[in-house]
Structure formats: C-alpha cells, structure tokens
Amino acid sequence: MKRLIALMLASTLVCCHEQKKQSGPVVPEPPKAPASAGQESPNQKESFAKAKESVTNDGYIGFAYAADWDRYSESFAKAWIGSPEIQKAAGTARLILTPIYQDNSEATKKKANEFWGPIQEKQRNFGRASYPAIMFFDKNGRHYADIFGPDMLTRSIESIATEVAEKLALLHKQDDLMEQGRKAKGAAALGMLSEAATMKGITRPDGVVDALKKADGDSNSAYLRRVTFDGVSNASAKRDAMGKLKTKEEKWNAIQDLIKETETNLADDAYTDEQKQEMCACLIGVLHRDGGYKGSLLIPAWGKRMTELGPDTYLGKSGKVVGDVWGFKLNYSEGWTPKGIPDDNTPIELKGDLPIKEAGSYAVRFSYERGNHALFIKKVILKDGDTVVAEDEHRGEASKSPKENSYTLAVDSAIKNPRLFIIMDNGDKRDSYGIIRIDHE
C-alpha cells in the first residue's frame, strides 16, 4: 500500500509541475477511499470463526487490509464491505473485514488464529501485491481467488463488484463440474474433472486428483500430468537437485538434461500453456544461477519461448525483459561504469550501433579511465543474430597497467545483425570506468 501511495503522489507532482512554477509548492493528498453509502450487510460477520456457523455454498469473502501499519488500506476495505453493489454481487457469501498483521508475536498469532477459525494458516497468505485486497474462500476454507493490484486505489465500486460476481461464478461452475464429474464415468468424467482442475482464475479444487485417479486408473495419464503439475514445487526440486552437484561439468550436464526434459514437456499437449511457461521460467532460473555464462547466453531464447506461449500473461511479459534484467546494460558509446559490471559471469550484451559489418578482423579494446578497480575480462563473443560467428577467450585486464586487454574477432563474411557479448570476471570489484573501442583491422 505504501508503494501505491508513493506512486500516486509522484504522479500528482508531475502533473502539477507547470502549475508549481507559478503558484508555489503543491502538497498532494493521499488517495481517499470511496464513500460507503450502504448499511452493514446481514452477511457481514466479525470473524471467520463466527461466519462458519452460517456459511453457505458462496463461502467467505475477506476484505483484507494491513492492520498494524497502513490505515489507508483499512479505509478502502471498509468502503468495499459496506458497498451495496459489492454486497449484492457477493450473494450469500459471508463478508469479513480482515486485518493482516505484520507483528509476529505469540499474542498476535493467538488473536489471528481465533479470528481465522476454519481457515487454515496456509490458506491465509496473500503476498503478491500490496493491500487492500479481496480474498475469496470456499465453504471448506480453500483460498480460491483474489482481487488485488495497484489499480484498486482508483477502480470504481461498480467494476470491483462485477469482478466479485465473476469470482463467485467461477466457484459455482467449478463445484458443478466436480459434482457431475464424480457421478459420470469414463471420458465424460475425465473431461469434467480435468476442466475443473485447470480453470483459469481459480485454484485447483480439493480432491480432484483422487477423483481423476478413480475415474482414469492410469497414474501417468495426460489428465493427471496436467492436474498434478506444480510449477513452484517443480522449480524448487530442480534447484535443490542442482545444489547437490559439486562441479561445473556436473551442473552443465544436468542443465542439458533439463533442457531436453523441458523440450519434451513443451511438446506434450497434456500441459496448459501457462504450465509450459512455468517450465520455461524454471529452466531460466537454473540457467541464471547454475549455468555460468554459457547458461546465461541461452536465457533470451527461452524468454522468447515463454512469451510465445502467452504474451499477455505475467510470465509472458517477463519473457520479453528477462534477458535485459539479468544481462545488465552497457552502451558502446558510453563505455563501462560500475552499474554495468555484474558480480558474476553474466554475459553483457553491448548495446548501440556497433561498427561491425564487413568480413575481416576486428579488435575489441578495453581502455581503463578511472576508479579504484581494474576491469577483468574473460571472453568476448560476436553473434550474427542468434548465431555465434567469432569469439576470443583469455583473461584480460583493463587498468593503469593493462594486460591482454584487446580481443580479436575473425569474421569470415558480412554481418547482418551484429551482437557483441562480454563476459567479465570482477566479482564485487565494481568501481571502474572506461571506454570500449572496436576497430576493423
């Protein structure tokens, strides 16, 4: 919530910049919650524990706010829970004003447990965005959906109410599919249960895996592979496995196996596009942490694959920028600065208009200018698009006493799309400035 307020304050200051020149300083006000014109709903309860006594198939809806440090989110949550539009959209769901505490003392834990009642601790988490937020639980306490995001400070009550109704509709559709799937047999049962398990915008229903196993009988069927896939657990397992390997060779061989596994799974229609994106994200994480510069060079290609599976999803958007985010930024015209030096072997793509076009020999020279540290270089790689055309690997030092600070690239034919990658070896020694020259010899 604090981040959201800061963004809105910054936006207000920009809009008032011209006015400020003439009329003096403008003090922006923090965002205000919409007025709550309605009365308290008969479905509003003081806690989940109290709500359990009368819960219906519409379950529970928690209007969450940061209780011990952000009074603004509380004002929004109170406005929403008191809104006639949202109360109508919520049907017979039990509505609870839900404080979320940062204080982790035993006294606070006890108070929270009494408040949450039937909602298990693992279902109470909401860590994807700042408060305020709206949390949805089914009648059994499963946390199945949320409404959240920066725009919650500016959205209209009507639009939020519409989304509340949509979340409840998803819950009822999923419940119906589960009920019908358990009664049906064969392919009909598998189809309905699988659809219930993979619906977008709602978490997987409890008991669906056992129901699928009972209907299918095949422990490795496409339905079960799709339903039992867990992207977070998958990534953790891969990371733990890599952590047990000792040598770079062992890790690189394991990465090759993971690449083959990922390629196989991407061709498997059992998995959804979102699940395949999670597989790509898992591989990208391993490449970044354990693949050295060779693994990092593969990241942009896998980011592209992740985006192609769904450009508008969270991971699809991440795929467009992951190469730049983890690759640092270095401009040919500006040389290197401490901000462009990584603390590992991450390859840095040299941006800008590179004077590499024709065939011939090119010298890439690193000339130190100032700073407390030298620049250490391990390797320079030239690509034409995604194809490696030349490289020079040796330890170079750009300093007051330079050593082997020139790298030679032999190019056999004209380059259409020159891309130059630099692998440094500076560790945490980043206080260094210098220029980079590329000469056609």
Short mmCIF file of C-alpha atoms in Angstrom, two decimals:
data_model
loop_
_atom_site.label_atom_id
_atom_site.label_comp_id
_atom_site.label_asym_id
_atom_site.label_seq_id
_atom_site.Cartn_x
_atom_site.Cartn_y
_atom_site.Cartn_z
CA MET A 1 0.00 0.00 0.00
CA LYS A 2 2.85 2.40 0.82
CA ARG A 3 4.32 1.78 -2.61
CA LEU A 4 0.98 2.54 -4.22
CA ILE A 5 0.60 5.81 -2.33
CA ALA A 6 4.14 6.84 -3.28
CA LEU A 7 3.40 6.20 -6.95
CA MET A 8 0.23 8.25 -6.86
CA LEU A 9 1.98 11.10 -5.06
CA ALA A 10 4.76 11.09 -7.65
CA SER A 11 2.20 11.15 -10.46
CA THR A 12 0.42 14.11 -8.87
CA LEU A 13 3.68 16.02 -8.56
CA VAL A 14 4.48 15.51 -12.24
CA CYS A 15 1.04 16.70 -13.33
CA CYS A 16 1.40 19.82 -11.20
CA HIS A 17 4.92 20.67 -12.35
CA GLU A 18 3.97 23.64 -14.54
CA GLN A 19 1.49 24.96 -12.03
CA LYS A 20 4.12 24.72 -9.31
CA LYS A 21 6.38 27.18 -11.13
CA GLN A 22 3.75 29.89 -10.89
CA SER A 23 1.73 29.22 -7.75
CA GLY A 24 4.26 27.77 -5.32
CA PRO A 25 4.55 24.26 -3.85
CA VAL A 26 1.60 21.89 -4.11
CA VAL A 27 1.08 19.37 -1.31
CA PRO A 28 -0.68 16.31 -2.78
CA GLU A 29 -3.19 14.42 -0.68
CA PRO A 30 -3.05 10.64 -0.23
CA PRO A 31 -5.69 8.57 -2.05
CA LYS A 32 -9.10 8.54 -0.46
CA ALA A 33 -11.37 5.53 -0.24
CA PRO A 34 -14.79 5.84 -1.90
CA ALA A 35 -17.66 6.72 0.39
CA SER A 36 -19.61 3.76 1.77
CA ALA A 37 -23.25 4.79 1.42
CA GLY A 38 -24.81 1.43 2.28
CA GLN A 39 -25.69 -0.25 5.52
CA GLU A 40 -23.95 -3.24 7.02
CA SER A 41 -24.92 -6.43 5.21
CA PRO A 42 -26.71 -9.14 7.21
CA ASN A 43 -23.99 -11.41 5.80
CA GLN A 44 -21.16 -9.43 7.39
CA LYS A 45 -19.54 -11.25 10.29
CA GLU A 46 -16.92 -10.17 12.79
CA SER A 47 -14.61 -13.10 12.07
CA PHE A 48 -14.27 -16.27 10.01
CA ALA A 49 -14.86 -18.23 13.22
CA LYS A 50 -18.27 -16.58 13.65
CA ALA A 51 -19.07 -16.84 9.94
CA LYS A 52 -18.55 -20.60 9.98
CA GLU A 53 -21.82 -21.02 11.89
CA SER A 54 -23.87 -19.90 8.87
CA VAL A 55 -21.60 -20.33 5.84
CA THR A 56 -23.31 -21.21 2.54
CA ASN A 57 -22.11 -22.54 -0.83
CA ASP A 58 -20.99 -18.97 -1.60
CA GLY A 59 -18.26 -19.37 1.01
CA TYR A 60 -16.41 -16.45 2.58
CA ILE A 61 -15.06 -13.15 1.24
CA GLY A 62 -12.37 -11.35 3.21
CA PHE A 63 -11.74 -7.62 2.73
CA ALA A 64 -8.09 -7.53 3.70
CA TYR A 65 -6.06 -4.60 4.93
CA ALA A 66 -2.70 -4.06 6.65
CA ALA A 67 -3.86 -3.68 10.22
CA ASP A 68 -0.82 -2.50 12.11
CA TRP A 69 0.87 -0.09 9.72
CA ASP A 70 -1.47 1.24 6.99
CA ARG A 71 -4.71 3.00 7.89
CA TYR A 72 -5.42 3.88 4.27
CA SER A 73 -5.92 0.27 3.21
CA GLU A 74 -8.35 -0.16 6.10
CA SER A 75 -10.47 2.73 4.84
CA PHE A 76 -10.71 1.10 1.39
CA ALA A 77 -11.62 -2.31 2.84
CA LYS A 78 -14.38 -0.73 4.95
CA ALA A 79 -15.74 1.16 1.94
CA TRP A 80 -15.93 -2.02 -0.14
CA ILE A 81 -17.54 -4.22 2.52
CA GLY A 82 -20.18 -1.53 3.09
CA SER A 83 -20.96 -1.03 -0.60
CA PRO A 84 -24.48 -2.11 -1.70
CA GLU A 85 -23.12 -3.03 -5.14
CA ILE A 86 -20.49 -5.37 -3.70
CA GLN A 87 -22.89 -6.81 -1.14
CA LYS A 88 -25.30 -7.70 -3.94
CA ALA A 89 -22.54 -9.22 -6.06
CA ALA A 90 -21.38 -11.33 -3.10
CA GLY A 91 -24.65 -13.26 -2.91
CA THR A 92 -24.88 -15.15 0.38
CA ALA A 93 -21.12 -15.23 0.95
CA ARG A 94 -20.08 -14.34 4.49
CA LEU A 95 -18.28 -10.98 4.42
CA ILE A 96 -15.44 -10.38 6.85
CA LEU A 97 -13.32 -7.26 7.40
CA THR A 98 -9.93 -8.95 7.51
CA PRO A 99 -6.90 -7.42 9.29
CA ILE A 100 -3.47 -8.74 8.24
CA TYR A 101 -0.77 -8.19 10.86
CA GLN A 102 2.96 -7.79 10.37
CA ASP A 103 3.54 -8.30 14.07
CA ASN A 104 4.60 -11.93 14.52
CA SER A 105 4.37 -12.11 18.33
CA GLU A 106 2.73 -15.04 20.09
CA ALA A 107 -0.10 -12.79 21.26
CA THR A 108 -0.82 -11.67 17.68
CA LYS A 109 -0.69 -15.27 16.41
CA LYS A 110 -3.21 -16.32 19.03
CA LYS A 111 -5.53 -13.45 18.11
CA ALA A 112 -5.19 -14.26 14.40
CA ASN A 113 -5.96 -17.96 14.94
CA GLU A 114 -9.10 -17.08 16.87
CA PHE A 115 -10.16 -14.67 14.11
CA TRP A 116 -9.47 -17.01 11.14
CA GLY A 117 -11.14 -20.02 12.74
CA PRO A 118 -11.85 -22.56 9.96
CA ILE A 119 -9.31 -21.06 7.53
CA GLN A 120 -6.03 -22.97 7.85
CA GLU A 121 -2.85 -20.94 8.19
CA LYS A 122 -1.50 -21.99 4.78
CA GLN A 123 -4.66 -20.57 3.16
CA ARG A 124 -4.36 -17.13 4.78
CA ASN A 125 -1.35 -15.87 2.84
CA PHE A 126 -1.61 -13.04 0.40
CA GLY A 127 1.81 -11.87 -0.72
CA ARG A 128 1.51 -10.98 -4.40
CA ALA A 129 0.63 -7.30 -4.03
CA SER A 130 0.10 -4.54 -1.51
CA TYR A 131 -3.12 -4.21 0.43
CA PRO A 132 -6.01 -3.51 0.22
CA ALA A 133 -7.24 -6.73 -1.38
CA ILE A 134 -10.26 -9.01 -1.55
CA MET A 135 -9.73 -12.69 -0.70
CA PHE A 136 -12.14 -15.48 -1.65
CA PHE A 137 -12.61 -18.78 0.21
CA ASP A 138 -15.00 -21.65 -0.48
CA LYS A 139 -17.22 -23.08 2.25
CA ASN A 140 -14.48 -25.51 3.26
CA GLY A 141 -11.88 -22.76 3.68
CA ARG A 142 -9.97 -23.18 0.41
CA HIS A 143 -8.45 -19.86 -0.72
CA TYR A 144 -9.52 -19.96 -4.36
CA ALA A 145 -9.10 -16.40 -5.74
CA ASP A 146 -8.13 -12.79 -5.02
CA ILE A 147 -8.74 -9.30 -6.37
CA PHE A 148 -5.69 -7.08 -5.93
CA GLY A 149 -3.31 -4.69 -7.64
CA PRO A 150 -2.28 -1.02 -7.81
CA ASP A 151 -5.48 -0.06 -9.63
CA MET A 152 -7.52 -0.99 -6.56
CA LEU A 153 -6.92 2.57 -5.36
CA THR A 154 -8.63 4.04 -8.40
CA ARG A 155 -11.13 1.40 -9.57
CA SER A 156 -14.81 2.14 -9.29
CA ILE A 157 -17.01 0.26 -6.86
CA GLU A 158 -19.04 -0.98 -9.83
CA SER A 159 -16.06 -2.61 -11.56
CA ILE A 160 -14.93 -4.31 -8.35
CA ALA A 161 -18.47 -5.58 -7.74
CA THR A 162 -18.55 -7.05 -11.24
CA GLU A 163 -15.32 -8.95 -10.57
CA VAL A 164 -16.63 -10.20 -7.24
CA ALA A 165 -19.62 -11.70 -9.05
CA GLU A 166 -17.30 -13.25 -11.65
CA LYS A 167 -15.22 -14.94 -8.95
CA LEU A 168 -18.32 -16.46 -7.38
CA ALA A 169 -19.49 -17.64 -10.78
CA LEU A 170 -16.16 -19.42 -11.27
CA LEU A 171 -16.55 -21.14 -7.90
CA HIS A 172 -20.04 -22.41 -8.72
CA LYS A 173 -19.01 -23.61 -12.16
CA GLN A 174 -16.08 -25.49 -10.65
CA ASP A 175 -18.28 -27.02 -7.95
CA ASP A 176 -20.78 -28.17 -10.59
CA LEU A 177 -18.04 -29.73 -12.71
CA MET A 178 -16.69 -31.61 -9.69
CA GLU A 179 -20.13 -32.89 -8.70
CA GLN A 180 -21.01 -34.01 -12.23
CA GLY A 181 -17.55 -35.46 -12.81
CA ARG A 182 -17.75 -37.65 -9.73
CA LYS A 183 -21.11 -39.02 -10.91
CA ALA A 184 -20.07 -39.60 -14.54
CA LYS A 185 -17.87 -42.37 -15.92
CA GLY A 186 -15.11 -42.79 -18.49
CA ALA A 187 -14.16 -39.97 -20.82
CA ALA A 188 -17.03 -37.76 -19.64
CA ALA A 189 -15.83 -37.92 -16.04
CA LEU A 190 -12.22 -37.26 -17.03
CA GLY A 191 -13.18 -34.28 -19.17
CA MET A 192 -15.23 -32.54 -16.47
CA LEU A 193 -12.76 -33.23 -13.67
CA SER A 194 -9.85 -32.05 -15.79
CA GLU A 195 -11.70 -28.85 -16.71
CA ALA A 196 -12.45 -28.19 -13.04
CA ALA A 197 -8.79 -28.65 -12.18
CA THR A 198 -7.42 -26.31 -14.84
CA MET A 199 -9.91 -23.43 -14.87
CA LYS A 200 -8.29 -20.02 -15.19
CA GLY A 201 -8.73 -17.51 -12.39
CA ILE A 202 -9.36 -20.07 -9.66
CA THR A 203 -7.20 -22.53 -7.76
CA ARG A 204 -7.42 -26.29 -8.12
CA PRO A 205 -10.33 -27.86 -6.18
CA ASP A 206 -9.65 -30.18 -3.27
CA GLY A 207 -9.92 -33.90 -4.05
CA VAL A 208 -9.71 -33.57 -7.81
CA VAL A 209 -6.53 -35.67 -8.12
CA ASP A 210 -8.07 -38.61 -6.26
CA ALA A 211 -11.24 -38.24 -8.31
CA LEU A 212 -9.23 -38.35 -11.56
CA LYS A 213 -7.28 -41.41 -10.43
CA LYS A 214 -10.52 -43.17 -9.61
CA ALA A 215 -12.07 -42.28 -12.96
CA ASP A 216 -8.95 -42.99 -15.02
CA GLY A 217 -6.90 -45.71 -13.37
CA ASP A 218 -3.76 -44.61 -15.26
CA SER A 219 -1.29 -42.98 -12.85
CA ASN A 220 0.51 -41.23 -15.73
CA SER A 221 -2.41 -40.14 -17.87
CA ALA A 222 -2.48 -36.76 -19.58
CA TYR A 223 -5.21 -35.63 -17.21
CA LEU A 224 -3.16 -36.42 -14.14
CA ARG A 225 0.04 -34.93 -15.52
CA ARG A 226 -1.78 -31.67 -16.11
CA VAL A 227 -3.58 -31.62 -12.80
CA THR A 228 -0.69 -32.66 -10.57
CA PHE A 229 1.86 -30.28 -12.14
CA ASP A 230 3.03 -27.71 -9.60
CA GLY A 231 5.33 -25.04 -11.05
CA VAL A 232 6.68 -23.78 -7.72
CA SER A 233 7.44 -27.27 -6.41
CA ASN A 234 8.96 -28.21 -9.75
CA ALA A 235 11.32 -25.23 -9.68
CA SER A 236 12.30 -25.90 -6.05
CA ALA A 237 13.05 -29.55 -6.81
CA LYS A 238 15.26 -28.64 -9.79
CA ARG A 239 17.10 -26.03 -7.74
CA ASP A 240 17.69 -28.47 -4.87
CA ALA A 241 18.99 -31.10 -7.30
CA MET A 242 21.44 -28.60 -8.84
CA GLY A 243 22.62 -27.56 -5.38
CA LYS A 244 23.80 -31.10 -4.64
CA LEU A 245 26.12 -31.15 -7.65
CA LYS A 246 29.72 -30.14 -6.98
CA THR A 247 31.46 -29.47 -10.29
CA LYS A 248 30.63 -27.14 -13.18
CA GLU A 249 30.69 -30.12 -15.53
CA GLU A 250 28.11 -31.99 -13.47
CA LYS A 251 25.88 -28.93 -13.39
CA TRP A 252 26.20 -28.31 -17.12
CA ASN A 253 25.32 -31.95 -17.89
CA ALA A 254 22.30 -31.67 -15.59
CA ILE A 255 21.26 -28.48 -17.39
CA GLN A 256 21.40 -30.29 -20.74
CA ASP A 257 19.11 -32.97 -19.30
CA LEU A 258 16.72 -30.28 -18.03
CA ILE A 259 16.67 -28.63 -21.46
CA LYS A 260 15.73 -31.96 -23.08
CA GLU A 261 13.07 -32.56 -20.43
CA THR A 262 11.62 -29.09 -20.98
CA GLU A 263 11.56 -29.54 -24.76
CA THR A 264 9.69 -32.83 -24.31
CA ASN A 265 7.15 -31.29 -21.95
CA LEU A 266 6.54 -28.30 -24.23
CA ALA A 267 5.53 -30.75 -26.95
CA ASP A 268 3.14 -32.56 -24.58
CA ASP A 269 -0.48 -31.47 -25.05
CA ALA A 270 -1.27 -32.66 -21.54
CA TYR A 271 0.07 -29.39 -20.14
CA THR A 272 -1.55 -25.98 -20.44
CA ASP A 273 0.32 -23.04 -21.96
CA GLU A 274 0.59 -21.47 -18.51
CA GLN A 275 2.17 -24.64 -17.13
CA LYS A 276 4.62 -24.69 -20.02
CA GLN A 277 5.52 -21.08 -19.25
CA GLU A 278 6.29 -22.12 -15.67
CA MET A 279 8.58 -24.85 -17.02
CA CYS A 280 10.43 -22.25 -19.10
CA ALA A 281 10.71 -19.98 -16.06
CA CYS A 282 12.16 -22.86 -14.03
CA LEU A 283 14.77 -23.54 -16.72
CA ILE A 284 15.65 -19.83 -16.98
CA GLY A 285 16.21 -19.73 -13.22
CA VAL A 286 18.57 -22.71 -13.37
CA LEU A 287 20.43 -21.24 -16.35
CA HIS A 288 20.93 -17.97 -14.48
CA ARG A 289 22.04 -19.48 -11.17
CA ASP A 290 23.98 -22.55 -12.25
CA GLY A 291 24.76 -22.26 -15.95
CA GLY A 292 27.60 -19.75 -15.85
CA TYR A 293 27.99 -17.50 -18.87
CA LYS A 294 27.06 -20.35 -21.26
CA GLY A 295 23.74 -20.78 -19.50
CA SER A 296 23.07 -17.04 -19.35
CA LEU A 297 23.57 -16.79 -23.11
CA LEU A 298 20.61 -19.16 -23.53
CA ILE A 299 18.24 -17.09 -21.37
CA PRO A 300 16.96 -14.70 -24.10
CA ALA A 301 15.92 -17.63 -26.32
CA TRP A 302 13.98 -19.29 -23.51
CA GLY A 303 12.45 -15.96 -22.55
CA LYS A 304 11.21 -15.72 -26.13
CA ARG A 305 9.74 -19.23 -25.91
CA MET A 306 7.97 -18.27 -22.69
CA THR A 307 6.48 -15.17 -24.32
CA GLU A 308 5.31 -17.07 -27.39
CA LEU A 309 3.21 -19.33 -25.16
CA GLY A 310 1.18 -16.31 -23.98
CA PRO A 311 2.46 -12.76 -24.44
CA ASP A 312 -0.11 -11.14 -22.17
CA THR A 313 0.38 -13.31 -19.09
CA TYR A 314 2.66 -12.35 -16.21
CA LEU A 315 5.37 -14.78 -17.35
CA GLY A 316 4.82 -13.85 -20.99
CA LYS A 317 5.59 -10.23 -20.20
CA SER A 318 8.57 -11.29 -18.09
CA GLY A 319 9.97 -13.24 -21.01
CA LYS A 320 10.30 -10.02 -23.01
CA VAL A 321 12.61 -8.38 -20.48
CA VAL A 322 14.36 -11.17 -18.57
CA GLY A 323 17.42 -11.03 -20.82
CA ASP A 324 17.91 -7.31 -20.21
CA VAL A 325 17.12 -7.50 -16.50
CA TRP A 326 19.70 -10.20 -15.86
CA GLY A 327 22.10 -9.09 -18.57
CA PHE A 328 22.93 -5.61 -17.20
CA LYS A 329 23.25 -2.66 -19.58
CA LEU A 330 26.37 -1.48 -21.34
CA ASN A 331 26.35 1.04 -24.19
CA TYR A 332 29.11 1.11 -26.79
CA SER A 333 29.17 4.91 -26.92
CA GLU A 334 29.37 5.27 -23.12
CA GLY A 335 31.87 2.54 -22.23
CA TRP A 336 31.63 0.77 -18.88
CA THR A 337 30.66 2.09 -15.46
CA PRO A 338 30.11 0.39 -12.08
CA LYS A 339 26.39 0.00 -12.91
CA GLY A 340 27.26 -2.12 -15.94
CA ILE A 341 29.52 -4.56 -14.12
CA PRO A 342 27.85 -7.73 -12.73
CA ASP A 343 29.08 -9.63 -9.69
CA ASP A 344 29.10 -12.94 -11.55
CA ASN A 345 29.76 -14.26 -15.05
CA THR A 346 26.52 -12.94 -16.53
CA PRO A 347 27.11 -12.08 -20.21
CA ILE A 348 26.58 -8.41 -21.04
CA GLU A 349 25.35 -7.50 -24.50
CA LEU A 350 26.99 -4.34 -25.75
CA LYS A 351 24.18 -2.05 -26.92
CA GLY A 352 24.36 0.62 -29.59
CA ASP A 353 25.46 0.98 -33.21
CA LEU A 354 28.36 -1.47 -33.46
CA PRO A 355 30.91 -0.83 -36.28
CA ILE A 356 30.89 -4.47 -37.34
CA LYS A 357 29.54 -5.14 -40.82
CA GLU A 358 32.08 -6.44 -43.31
CA ALA A 359 34.22 -9.56 -43.23
CA GLY A 360 37.64 -9.18 -41.68
CA SER A 361 39.40 -8.96 -38.33
CA TYR A 362 38.04 -6.77 -35.54
CA ALA A 363 39.85 -5.73 -32.36
CA VAL A 364 37.76 -5.04 -29.27
CA ARG A 365 39.83 -2.97 -26.82
CA PHE A 366 39.01 -2.10 -23.21
CA SER A 367 40.74 1.08 -22.01
CA TYR A 368 40.63 1.97 -18.30
CA GLU A 369 40.00 5.63 -17.39
CA ARG A 370 39.40 5.87 -13.64
CA GLY A 371 38.16 4.12 -10.50
CA ASN A 372 39.59 2.05 -7.66
CA HIS A 373 39.37 -1.23 -9.56
CA ALA A 374 40.60 -2.65 -12.83
CA LEU A 375 38.18 -4.32 -15.24
CA PHE A 376 38.83 -8.02 -15.73
CA ILE A 377 37.52 -9.66 -18.91
CA LYS A 378 37.22 -13.38 -19.62
CA LYS A 379 35.71 -13.63 -23.07
CA VAL A 380 34.19 -11.70 -25.98
CA ILE A 381 31.59 -13.33 -28.23
CA LEU A 382 30.25 -12.00 -31.55
CA LYS A 383 26.90 -13.19 -32.83
CA ASP A 384 25.01 -12.56 -36.05
CA GLY A 385 21.52 -12.60 -34.62
CA ASP A 386 21.50 -15.78 -32.52
CA THR A 387 24.43 -17.46 -34.32
CA VAL A 388 27.94 -17.31 -32.88
CA VAL A 389 30.39 -16.23 -35.61
CA ALA A 390 33.56 -15.43 -33.63
CA GLU A 391 34.92 -15.40 -30.09
CA ASP A 392 38.13 -14.77 -28.17
CA GLU A 393 38.64 -16.18 -24.67
CA HIS A 394 41.52 -15.14 -22.41
CA ARG A 395 41.94 -13.24 -19.16
CA GLY A 396 42.39 -9.56 -19.85
CA GLU A 397 42.91 -6.62 -17.54
CA ALA A 398 41.98 -3.00 -18.28
CA SER A 399 43.83 -0.87 -15.72
CA LYS A 400 46.60 1.69 -15.37
CA SER A 401 48.89 -1.19 -16.39
CA PRO A 402 46.75 -3.01 -18.97
CA LYS A 403 47.38 -6.67 -19.74
CA GLU A 404 45.93 -8.55 -22.72
CA ASN A 405 43.06 -6.03 -22.88
CA SER A 406 42.45 -6.48 -26.63
CA TYR A 407 40.24 -9.22 -28.09
CA THR A 408 40.39 -10.32 -31.74
CA LEU A 409 37.34 -11.47 -33.68
CA ALA A 410 37.87 -13.05 -37.11
CA VAL A 411 34.75 -12.63 -39.26
CA ASP A 412 34.52 -14.67 -42.48
CA SER A 413 31.51 -12.95 -44.08
CA ALA A 414 29.32 -9.86 -43.78
CA ILE A 415 27.30 -9.48 -40.56
CA LYS A 416 23.63 -8.53 -40.84
CA ASN A 417 22.76 -8.24 -37.15
CA PRO A 418 25.94 -7.86 -35.05
CA ARG A 419 25.56 -8.63 -31.35
CA LEU A 420 28.59 -8.45 -29.06
CA PHE A 421 28.64 -10.17 -25.66
CA ILE A 422 31.25 -9.55 -22.95
CA ILE A 423 31.90 -11.90 -20.03
CA MET A 424 33.63 -10.16 -17.12
CA ASP A 425 35.31 -11.60 -14.04
CA ASN A 426 35.19 -8.78 -11.50
CA GLY A 427 33.39 -10.32 -8.55
CA ASP A 428 32.33 -7.42 -6.34
CA LYS A 429 35.05 -5.07 -7.62
CA ARG A 430 32.84 -2.61 -9.48
CA ASP A 431 34.44 0.83 -9.04
CA SER A 432 35.76 1.04 -12.59
CA TYR A 433 35.19 3.32 -15.59
CA GLY A 434 36.50 3.05 -19.13
CA ILE A 435 35.86 3.08 -22.86
CA ILE A 436 35.43 0.29 -25.39
CA ARG A 437 36.75 0.57 -28.95
CA ILE A 438 36.01 -1.70 -31.88
CA ASP A 439 38.46 -1.34 -34.77
CA HIS A 440 38.32 -3.01 -38.18
CA GLU A 441 41.90 -4.10 -38.86
#
